[in-house]
Short mmCIF file of C-alpha atoms in Angstrom, two decimals:
data_model
loop_
_atom_site.label_atom_id
_atom_site.label_comp_id
_atom_site.label_asym_id
_atom_site.label_seq_id
_atom_site.Cartn_x
_atom_site.Cartn_y
_atom_site.Cartn_z
CA MET E 1 -28.35 -18.16 9.13
CA LYS E 2 -26.46 -21.30 7.68
CA GLN E 3 -24.27 -20.42 4.68
CA GLN E 4 -24.55 -23.60 2.52
CA PHE E 5 -21.37 -23.23 1.05
CA PRO E 6 -19.30 -20.46 3.32
CA LYS E 7 -16.49 -18.44 1.66
CA LEU E 8 -14.00 -16.75 3.45
CA ARG E 9 -13.32 -13.21 2.30
CA ALA E 10 -10.31 -11.61 0.84
CA LEU E 11 -8.80 -11.01 5.00
CA ASP E 12 -5.43 -10.44 5.96
CA LEU E 13 -3.44 -13.09 8.01
CA ARG E 14 -0.90 -12.84 10.50
CA PRO E 15 0.33 -15.97 13.10
CA TYR E 16 -0.60 -14.81 16.72
CA THR E 17 0.77 -15.95 20.07
CA HIS E 18 -1.94 -15.28 22.98
CA ARG E 19 -0.95 -16.77 26.67
CA GLY E 20 1.49 -19.52 24.96
CA GLN E 21 -1.22 -20.26 21.99
CA SER E 22 -1.20 -20.49 18.78
CA TYR E 23 -3.66 -18.10 17.13
CA LEU E 24 -4.14 -17.34 13.03
CA LEU E 25 -5.52 -13.27 13.33
CA LEU E 26 -8.02 -12.21 10.72
CA ARG E 27 -8.47 -8.97 10.08
CA ASP E 28 -10.58 -6.95 7.62
CA PRO E 29 -8.57 -4.18 4.88
CA GLN E 30 -12.04 -2.85 4.23
CA GLN E 31 -12.84 -2.32 7.87
CA VAL E 32 -15.97 -3.47 6.95
CA ALA E 33 -15.96 -5.70 9.94
CA PRO E 34 -14.83 -3.93 12.78
CA GLN E 35 -13.22 -6.34 15.19
CA PRO E 36 -10.50 -8.55 14.16
CA LEU E 37 -11.41 -12.40 14.71
CA LEU E 38 -8.50 -14.77 16.48
CA VAL E 39 -8.90 -18.60 15.08
CA PRO E 40 -7.24 -21.26 16.86
CA LYS E 41 -4.12 -22.96 15.35
CA PRO E 42 -6.18 -26.45 15.07
CA LEU E 43 -9.12 -25.05 13.27
CA THR E 44 -6.98 -22.87 10.59
CA PRO E 45 -7.65 -25.92 8.28
CA VAL E 46 -11.27 -24.99 7.89
CA LEU E 47 -10.43 -21.71 6.86
CA ALA E 48 -8.80 -22.94 3.71
CA CYS E 49 -11.63 -24.93 3.00
CA CYS E 50 -13.75 -21.88 2.68
CA ASP E 51 -13.52 -21.18 -0.78
CA GLY E 52 -17.45 -21.58 -1.34
CA THR E 53 -17.02 -25.10 -2.66
CA HIS E 54 -17.89 -27.11 0.39
CA SER E 55 -20.66 -27.78 2.92
CA PRO E 56 -20.56 -27.40 6.55
CA ALA E 57 -20.66 -31.62 6.44
CA HIS E 58 -18.86 -31.99 4.14
CA LEU E 59 -16.29 -29.41 6.00
CA LYS E 60 -16.65 -31.63 9.15
CA ALA E 61 -16.05 -34.98 6.77
CA MET E 62 -12.86 -33.88 5.42
CA LEU E 63 -11.52 -32.99 9.09
CA ARG E 64 -12.70 -35.19 10.95
CA GLU E 65 -9.60 -37.43 10.99
CA THR E 66 -7.56 -34.24 11.93
CA LEU E 67 -9.68 -32.80 14.63
CA GLY E 68 -11.81 -35.94 15.77
CA ALA E 69 -15.83 -36.56 14.56
CA VAL E 70 -16.96 -34.66 18.19
CA ALA E 71 -14.36 -32.17 17.62
CA ALA E 72 -15.14 -31.30 13.86
CA HIS E 73 -19.06 -31.36 14.31
CA HIS E 74 -18.90 -29.04 17.20
CA HIS E 75 -16.15 -26.17 16.30
CA ILE E 76 -16.72 -26.12 13.09
CA ASP E 77 -20.67 -25.12 13.35
CA GLU E 78 -18.82 -22.39 16.52
CA LEU E 79 -16.52 -21.33 13.61
CA LEU E 80 -18.49 -20.67 11.11
CA HIS E 81 -21.15 -18.93 13.12
CA MET E 82 -18.32 -16.66 14.56
CA LEU E 83 -17.21 -15.75 10.86
CA ASP E 84 -20.57 -15.13 10.17
CA GLU E 85 -21.28 -12.53 13.06
CA ALA E 86 -17.84 -11.26 12.82
CA LEU E 87 -18.72 -10.26 9.02
CA MET E 88 -16.20 -12.16 7.35
CA LEU E 89 -17.88 -14.99 5.62
CA GLU E 90 -18.65 -13.78 1.46
CA ASN E 91 -22.74 -13.53 2.22
CA ASP E 92 -25.60 -11.32 1.82
CA ARG E 93 -24.57 -10.31 5.65
CA TYR E 94 -21.62 -9.04 4.24
CA ARG E 95 -22.83 -7.59 1.30
CA ALA E 96 -25.54 -5.20 3.68
CA ALA E 97 -23.02 -4.39 5.92
CA HIS E 98 -19.98 -3.34 2.99
CA GLN E 99 -23.11 -1.27 0.93
CA GLU E 100 -23.84 0.60 4.06
CA THR E 101 -20.15 1.16 5.00
CA LEU E 102 -19.35 2.86 1.47
CA GLN E 103 -21.96 4.54 1.52
CA ALA E 104 -21.01 6.36 4.86
CA TYR E 105 -17.48 6.50 3.36
CA ARG E 106 -18.21 7.85 0.17
CA THR E 107 -20.70 10.64 1.88
CA ALA E 108 -18.66 11.50 4.58
CA PRO E 109 -16.99 15.11 4.53
CA CYS E 110 -13.69 13.21 3.44
CA ARG E 111 -11.52 10.40 4.18
CA GLN E 112 -10.11 11.17 7.45
CA PRO E 113 -6.92 10.29 8.66
CA SER E 114 -6.81 6.51 10.33
CA LEU E 115 -3.48 6.67 12.09
CA ALA E 116 -3.71 10.02 13.44
CA GLY E 117 -2.81 9.51 17.75
CA LEU E 118 -1.88 6.48 16.54
CA SER E 119 1.34 6.18 14.40
CA TYR E 120 1.77 10.37 14.55
CA PRO E 121 0.02 13.35 16.93
CA LYS E 122 -3.36 14.17 15.72
CA ASP E 123 -2.46 17.45 17.33
CA ALA E 124 -1.48 19.43 14.52
CA THR E 125 1.15 21.93 16.09
CA GLN E 126 2.50 18.22 17.67
CA LEU E 127 2.80 16.93 14.73
CA TRP E 128 4.81 20.02 12.83
CA GLN E 129 7.33 20.03 15.42
CA LEU E 130 8.17 16.58 15.52
CA LEU E 131 8.44 16.56 11.38
CA GLN E 132 10.12 20.09 11.61
CA ASP E 133 12.59 18.17 14.20
CA TYR E 134 13.54 15.59 11.56
CA LEU E 135 13.74 18.20 9.00
CA GLU E 136 16.18 19.86 10.97
CA ASP E 137 18.58 16.89 11.82
CA ALA E 138 18.31 17.05 8.21
CA GLU E 139 20.18 20.54 7.46
CA ALA E 140 22.69 19.24 4.86
CA VAL E 141 20.26 17.83 2.32
CA VAL E 142 19.89 21.43 0.43
CA PRO E 143 16.41 21.98 -1.33
CA MET E 144 16.25 21.73 -5.31
CA ALA E 145 15.51 24.19 -8.11
CA VAL E 146 12.95 23.17 -9.62
CA ASP E 147 12.38 23.31 -13.46
CA TRP E 148 8.43 22.61 -14.11
CA SER E 149 9.19 22.49 -18.07
CA ARG E 150 8.67 19.00 -17.30
CA PRO E 151 6.70 16.79 -14.64
CA LEU E 152 8.79 15.58 -11.42
CA GLY E 153 8.55 12.48 -9.53
CA MET E 154 10.23 11.12 -6.47
CA LEU E 155 9.90 8.19 -3.84
CA SER E 156 9.21 8.72 -0.59
CA PRO E 157 9.01 5.68 2.26
CA HIS E 158 5.53 5.40 4.11
CA ILE E 159 7.05 3.37 6.72
CA ASP E 160 6.05 4.25 10.65
CA TYR E 161 8.10 8.19 11.82
CA PRO E 162 10.12 6.56 14.02
CA ARG E 163 11.44 4.20 11.74
CA GLY E 164 11.68 6.46 8.89
CA GLY E 165 11.87 9.89 9.94
CA ALA E 166 15.60 10.60 9.00
CA VAL E 167 15.05 8.96 5.29
CA TYR E 168 11.83 10.84 5.00
CA ALA E 169 12.96 14.41 6.06
CA LYS E 170 15.62 14.17 4.10
CA ILE E 171 14.13 13.46 0.41
CA TRP E 172 10.93 15.66 1.38
CA LYS E 173 13.88 18.52 1.64
CA ARG E 174 15.68 17.52 -1.06
CA MET E 175 11.81 18.12 -2.65
CA ALA E 176 10.57 21.14 -0.50
CA GLN E 177 10.33 23.56 -3.76
CA ALA E 178 8.71 21.17 -5.87
CA ALA E 179 6.37 20.18 -3.35
CA ALA E 180 5.10 23.84 -2.55
CA GLU E 181 4.85 24.80 -5.67
CA ALA E 182 3.63 21.60 -7.37
CA GLU E 183 0.00 22.67 -8.59
CA LEU E 184 -1.21 18.57 -8.77
CA VAL E 185 0.65 15.68 -6.97
CA ILE E 186 -0.54 12.20 -7.77
CA LEU E 187 0.20 9.57 -5.29
CA PHE E 188 0.95 6.22 -6.26
CA GLY E 189 0.56 4.28 -2.70
CA THR E 190 1.03 0.15 -2.06
CA ASP E 191 -2.07 -1.48 -1.55
CA HIS E 192 -0.69 -3.64 0.91
CA TYR E 193 -4.02 -5.87 1.00
CA GLY E 194 -5.51 -5.70 -2.32
CA SER E 195 -5.01 -7.26 -5.56
CA ASP E 196 -6.89 -5.51 -7.96
CA LEU E 197 -4.11 -3.39 -10.21
CA PHE E 198 -5.09 0.23 -9.12
CA THR E 199 -7.94 1.64 -6.77
CA LEU E 200 -9.37 5.17 -7.13
CA THR E 201 -11.26 7.02 -5.07
CA ARG E 202 -13.16 10.58 -5.23
CA GLN E 203 -12.81 11.40 -1.90
CA ASN E 204 -10.84 14.27 -0.75
CA TYR E 205 -7.52 12.99 1.62
CA ALA E 206 -7.42 15.02 5.19
CA THR E 207 -4.49 15.26 7.32
CA PRO E 208 -4.00 17.09 10.87
CA TYR E 209 -3.16 20.41 8.64
CA GLY E 210 -6.76 20.37 6.96
CA ILE E 211 -7.93 18.73 3.62
CA LEU E 212 -6.10 17.67 0.50
CA PRO E 213 -8.76 17.74 -2.75
CA THR E 214 -8.76 15.38 -4.95
CA ASP E 215 -8.92 16.03 -8.59
CA GLN E 216 -12.01 14.57 -9.57
CA SER E 217 -11.37 15.75 -13.11
CA LEU E 218 -8.81 13.43 -13.40
CA VAL E 219 -10.17 10.23 -11.16
CA ALA E 220 -13.28 10.20 -14.06
CA ALA E 221 -10.65 9.98 -17.02
CA LEU E 222 -8.83 7.58 -14.98
CA ALA E 223 -11.89 5.18 -13.77
CA GLU E 224 -13.40 5.42 -17.59
CA VAL E 225 -9.52 3.92 -18.54
CA ILE E 226 -9.94 1.14 -15.68
CA GLY E 227 -13.38 0.24 -15.54
CA GLU E 228 -15.95 2.17 -13.13
CA GLU E 229 -16.32 -0.89 -11.48
CA ALA E 230 -12.66 -2.50 -11.07
CA ALA E 231 -11.59 1.11 -10.21
CA PHE E 232 -13.71 1.79 -7.36
CA ALA E 233 -14.40 -2.31 -6.53
CA GLY E 234 -11.82 -2.10 -3.14
CA GLU E 235 -12.74 1.71 -2.66
CA LEU E 236 -13.04 1.19 1.01
CA ARG E 237 -9.01 -0.01 1.61
CA HIS E 238 -8.52 3.09 1.46
CA ARG E 239 -9.59 4.21 4.64
CA GLY E 240 -6.83 1.82 6.60
CA GLU E 241 -4.08 2.18 4.21
CA HIS E 242 -1.23 4.14 5.41
CA SER E 243 0.87 3.89 2.48
CA LEU E 244 -0.55 7.16 1.03
CA GLU E 245 -1.50 8.68 4.29
CA LEU E 246 1.76 9.13 5.50
CA VAL E 247 3.11 10.50 2.47
CA ALA E 248 -0.11 12.93 2.35
CA ILE E 249 0.89 13.99 5.15
CA TRP E 250 4.50 15.05 4.59
CA LEU E 251 3.07 17.07 0.96
CA HIS E 252 0.86 18.90 3.42
CA HIS E 253 3.77 19.52 5.49
CA MET E 254 6.37 20.65 3.19
CA ARG E 255 3.73 22.87 1.83
CA ALA E 256 2.77 24.86 5.27
CA GLY E 257 -0.61 23.53 5.60
CA THR E 258 -1.73 24.76 2.07
CA PRO E 259 -3.80 22.52 -0.21
CA CYS E 260 -3.43 21.17 -3.05
CA THR E 261 -4.77 19.00 -5.96
CA VAL E 262 -3.87 15.12 -5.37
CA VAL E 263 -5.10 11.96 -7.18
CA PRO E 264 -4.76 8.63 -4.45
CA ILE E 265 -3.93 5.77 -6.43
CA LEU E 266 -3.68 2.04 -4.84
CA CYS E 267 -1.84 0.41 -6.43
CA GLY E 268 -1.80 -4.41 -6.37
CA GLY E 269 1.22 -6.01 -6.58
CA PHE E 270 2.82 -6.69 -9.91
CA HIS E 271 3.55 -10.50 -8.91
CA ARG E 272 0.82 -11.05 -11.56
CA PHE E 273 3.42 -10.00 -13.97
CA LEU E 274 6.06 -12.35 -12.04
CA TYR E 275 4.87 -15.33 -12.43
CA ASN E 276 1.94 -15.18 -15.65
CA GLY E 277 5.12 -14.65 -17.82
CA GLN E 278 3.47 -11.01 -19.06
CA HIS E 279 5.18 -7.87 -18.50
CA PRO E 280 3.54 -4.30 -16.44
CA GLN E 281 4.88 -2.83 -20.42
CA HIS E 282 2.49 -5.08 -22.10
CA ASN E 283 -0.63 -4.85 -19.84
CA PRO E 284 -3.05 -2.50 -21.79
CA THR E 285 -4.93 -0.85 -18.98
CA LEU E 286 -1.55 0.38 -17.39
CA GLN E 287 -0.49 1.53 -20.40
CA ARG E 288 -3.67 3.41 -21.33
CA LEU E 289 -3.17 4.74 -17.38
CA LEU E 290 -0.30 6.33 -18.24
CA MET E 291 -1.00 7.70 -21.03
CA THR E 292 -4.15 9.58 -20.00
CA ILE E 293 -2.61 10.58 -16.83
CA GLN E 294 0.20 12.72 -19.74
CA GLN E 295 -1.86 14.03 -21.33
CA GLN E 296 -4.55 15.47 -18.88
CA THR E 297 -1.79 16.61 -17.33
CA ALA E 298 0.27 18.82 -19.77
CA GLY E 299 0.84 22.19 -18.88
CA ARG E 300 0.53 21.65 -15.60
CA ARG E 301 2.95 21.56 -12.43
CA VAL E 302 3.28 17.62 -11.55
CA LEU E 303 4.79 15.85 -8.95
CA VAL E 304 4.36 12.23 -9.11
CA VAL E 305 5.29 10.34 -5.49
CA ALA E 306 6.12 6.63 -6.00
CA SER E 307 4.78 5.60 -1.53
CA GLY E 308 7.09 2.27 -1.42
CA ASP E 309 9.69 0.44 1.18
CA LEU E 310 12.00 -1.40 -0.20
CA ALA E 311 12.73 -4.81 1.00
CA HIS E 312 11.00 -6.75 3.41
CA VAL E 313 12.58 -9.84 4.70
CA GLY E 314 13.34 -12.19 7.93
CA PRO E 315 11.30 -14.49 9.74
CA ALA E 316 8.90 -11.31 10.45
CA PHE E 317 7.99 -11.64 6.47
CA GLY E 318 8.03 -15.73 6.14
CA GLY E 319 12.05 -15.96 5.85
CA GLN E 320 14.86 -16.98 6.73
CA ALA E 321 17.12 -15.12 10.05
CA LEU E 322 19.40 -12.43 8.45
CA ASP E 323 23.12 -12.72 8.89
CA SER E 324 25.74 -10.47 8.05
CA GLN E 325 26.28 -12.38 4.87
CA GLY E 326 22.34 -11.72 4.39
CA ARG E 327 22.30 -8.59 5.18
CA MET E 328 25.73 -7.79 2.63
CA ALA E 329 23.56 -9.70 -0.25
CA LEU E 330 20.93 -7.57 0.79
CA ARG E 331 22.33 -4.21 0.44
CA ARG E 332 23.89 -5.56 -2.97
CA ALA E 333 20.23 -6.38 -3.88
CA ASP E 334 19.11 -2.47 -2.59
CA ASP E 335 22.38 -1.11 -4.46
CA ALA E 336 20.92 -2.57 -7.70
CA LEU E 337 17.49 -1.51 -7.59
CA ILE E 338 19.32 2.12 -6.64
CA ALA E 339 21.35 2.42 -9.33
CA ALA E 340 18.54 1.67 -11.84
CA MET E 341 16.59 4.29 -9.94
CA SER E 342 19.43 6.47 -10.83
CA ALA E 343 20.09 5.55 -14.44
CA GLY E 344 16.18 6.18 -14.82
CA ASP E 345 15.83 2.95 -16.47
CA VAL E 346 13.01 1.44 -15.97
CA ASP E 347 13.40 -1.53 -17.48
CA GLN E 348 17.03 -2.86 -15.56
CA PHE E 349 14.82 -1.65 -12.42
CA TYR E 350 11.64 -3.87 -13.30
CA GLY E 351 14.23 -6.73 -14.56
CA ALA E 352 16.27 -6.78 -11.13
CA ILE E 353 12.99 -7.69 -9.33
CA ARG E 354 12.03 -9.62 -12.34
CA GLN E 355 15.00 -11.90 -12.05
CA VAL E 356 14.98 -13.06 -8.52
CA ARG E 357 10.50 -12.54 -8.75
CA ASP E 358 10.96 -10.17 -5.69
CA ALA E 359 12.62 -12.66 -3.74
CA ASN E 360 12.97 -9.64 -0.69
CA ASN E 361 9.39 -8.55 -1.17
CA VAL E 362 9.80 -5.11 -2.56
CA CYS E 363 6.67 -3.38 -1.26
CA GLY E 364 7.23 -0.62 -3.66
CA VAL E 365 7.35 -2.19 -7.16
CA ALA E 366 4.07 -0.99 -8.61
CA PRO E 367 4.23 2.56 -7.45
CA ILE E 368 8.13 3.18 -8.53
CA TYR E 369 7.74 1.93 -11.83
CA LEU E 370 4.32 3.37 -12.56
CA THR E 371 6.40 6.91 -11.00
CA MET E 372 9.51 6.39 -13.53
CA GLN E 373 7.04 5.38 -16.65
CA ALA E 374 4.71 8.77 -16.08
CA ILE E 375 7.59 10.88 -15.96
CA ASN E 376 8.93 9.36 -18.54
CA ALA E 377 11.74 9.31 -16.71
CA THR E 378 15.41 9.71 -17.38
CA ARG E 379 17.86 10.16 -14.56
CA GLY E 380 17.39 9.75 -10.54
CA GLU E 381 19.12 11.11 -7.37
CA ALA E 382 19.25 8.93 -4.63
CA VAL E 383 18.68 10.49 -1.29
CA GLY E 384 19.00 8.80 1.65
CA TYR E 385 19.02 4.88 2.37
CA ALA E 386 18.32 2.88 6.04
CA THR E 387 17.63 -0.18 7.62
CA CYS E 388 14.82 -0.51 9.89
CA PRO E 389 14.49 -3.30 12.16
CA ALA E 390 11.39 -5.29 11.78
CA ASP E 391 11.44 -7.50 14.78
CA ASP E 392 12.80 -7.76 18.61
CA PHE E 393 15.61 -10.09 17.63
CA ASP E 394 17.28 -7.85 14.75
CA THR E 395 16.96 -10.47 12.22
CA SER E 396 14.24 -8.85 10.26
CA VAL E 397 14.22 -5.87 8.60
CA VAL E 398 12.95 -3.04 6.62
CA THR E 399 14.94 -1.38 4.23
CA ILE E 400 13.61 2.58 2.67
CA GLY E 401 15.53 5.20 0.41
CA GLY E 402 14.45 8.33 -0.92
CA MET E 403 15.00 8.94 -4.86
CA VAL E 404 14.20 11.93 -7.10
CA PHE E 405 13.22 11.22 -10.56
CA ARG E 406 13.90 13.90 -13.57
CA ASN E 407 12.63 14.28 -17.23
CA ASP E 408 15.72 15.11 -19.55
CA GLY E 409 14.05 14.34 -22.74
CA GLU E 410 10.60 13.04 -24.02
CA PRO E 411 11.14 9.67 -24.82
CA PRO E 412 7.99 7.51 -25.97
CA ILE E 413 6.06 5.12 -23.27
CA LYS E 414 8.13 2.09 -22.80
#
């Protein structure tokens, strides 16, 4: 069935080279579309015009000059057919598939690990040995004594284990007692592919060690604050998002496989605030969510975890190749963020991001900000830092760090 005004869905688009030819790789973050799709570079202008306002005939007329009359007619029809078949257009066919996929996710026993056997061992014994090896290499780190009279927070990386294992081990070993004794763990994780401010799920999270049950009561309270439709609109992104999965596994490991209640929350980027002149502290939904967390968790042993990496710079992320001066400038920028977190100054942290409009692509901005606010952080302790390669030419990097957040008083939310 031809679509009158084709509209491309929100997809993950990445340059891709195959056998010397340039393509755009299209992937579905919600995994309704079962397979990625490669679009030849000459046809990529068609994708930009698939916004729901142009008919196929109009698309052909617009692109006739670029592609040629015959090519425009033939290739655009073929591309639109492929997009439709791949469930990458916003239409009735996709909506039916989305509803079916969502129903299957929500009625499954749990949210299954998506990276088990790919990014880390699927077998619990092998996973245990891998993470224990990281912890043993971090032997100089002493576990922190915990006072549960106030909530605790922490920043953990969510980069893959081979690159980030040492930093993961340092921060989780430092927080070993907190992880083991917590009654409730709130996980704020970067939503890499969604623009929604918050995305919830009622599903329990599985790891190779078993099940981490989701706190249904708190999820319901947060959904009421956000709005039911908005809170779960992108729920399927939970299936494939690694930011919560990789941290949940460390939590479960530090508890020796004993489950605890969690609240997994995907957080969209704060770029909306960086560019519209507003501030997250003035966003009513964000503030009500934080207040609800504080009210609903009062008196419980609560650990709030920010799952976020720091900078993403270089050609792999659309920037210039890093040289020695660029690396020094990057370290200074990271040091400024670490200093703000160590001072427990959330305004200073966000101000440093805002001043440069997040030029270094710090993907942990929202989780870090929310964690500091949720516990009313007054100070922090940096635990681990690393610069991780992000391409084969040593010109792109991801930086990561660990942080303990404490609350030494009870100041109001800023």
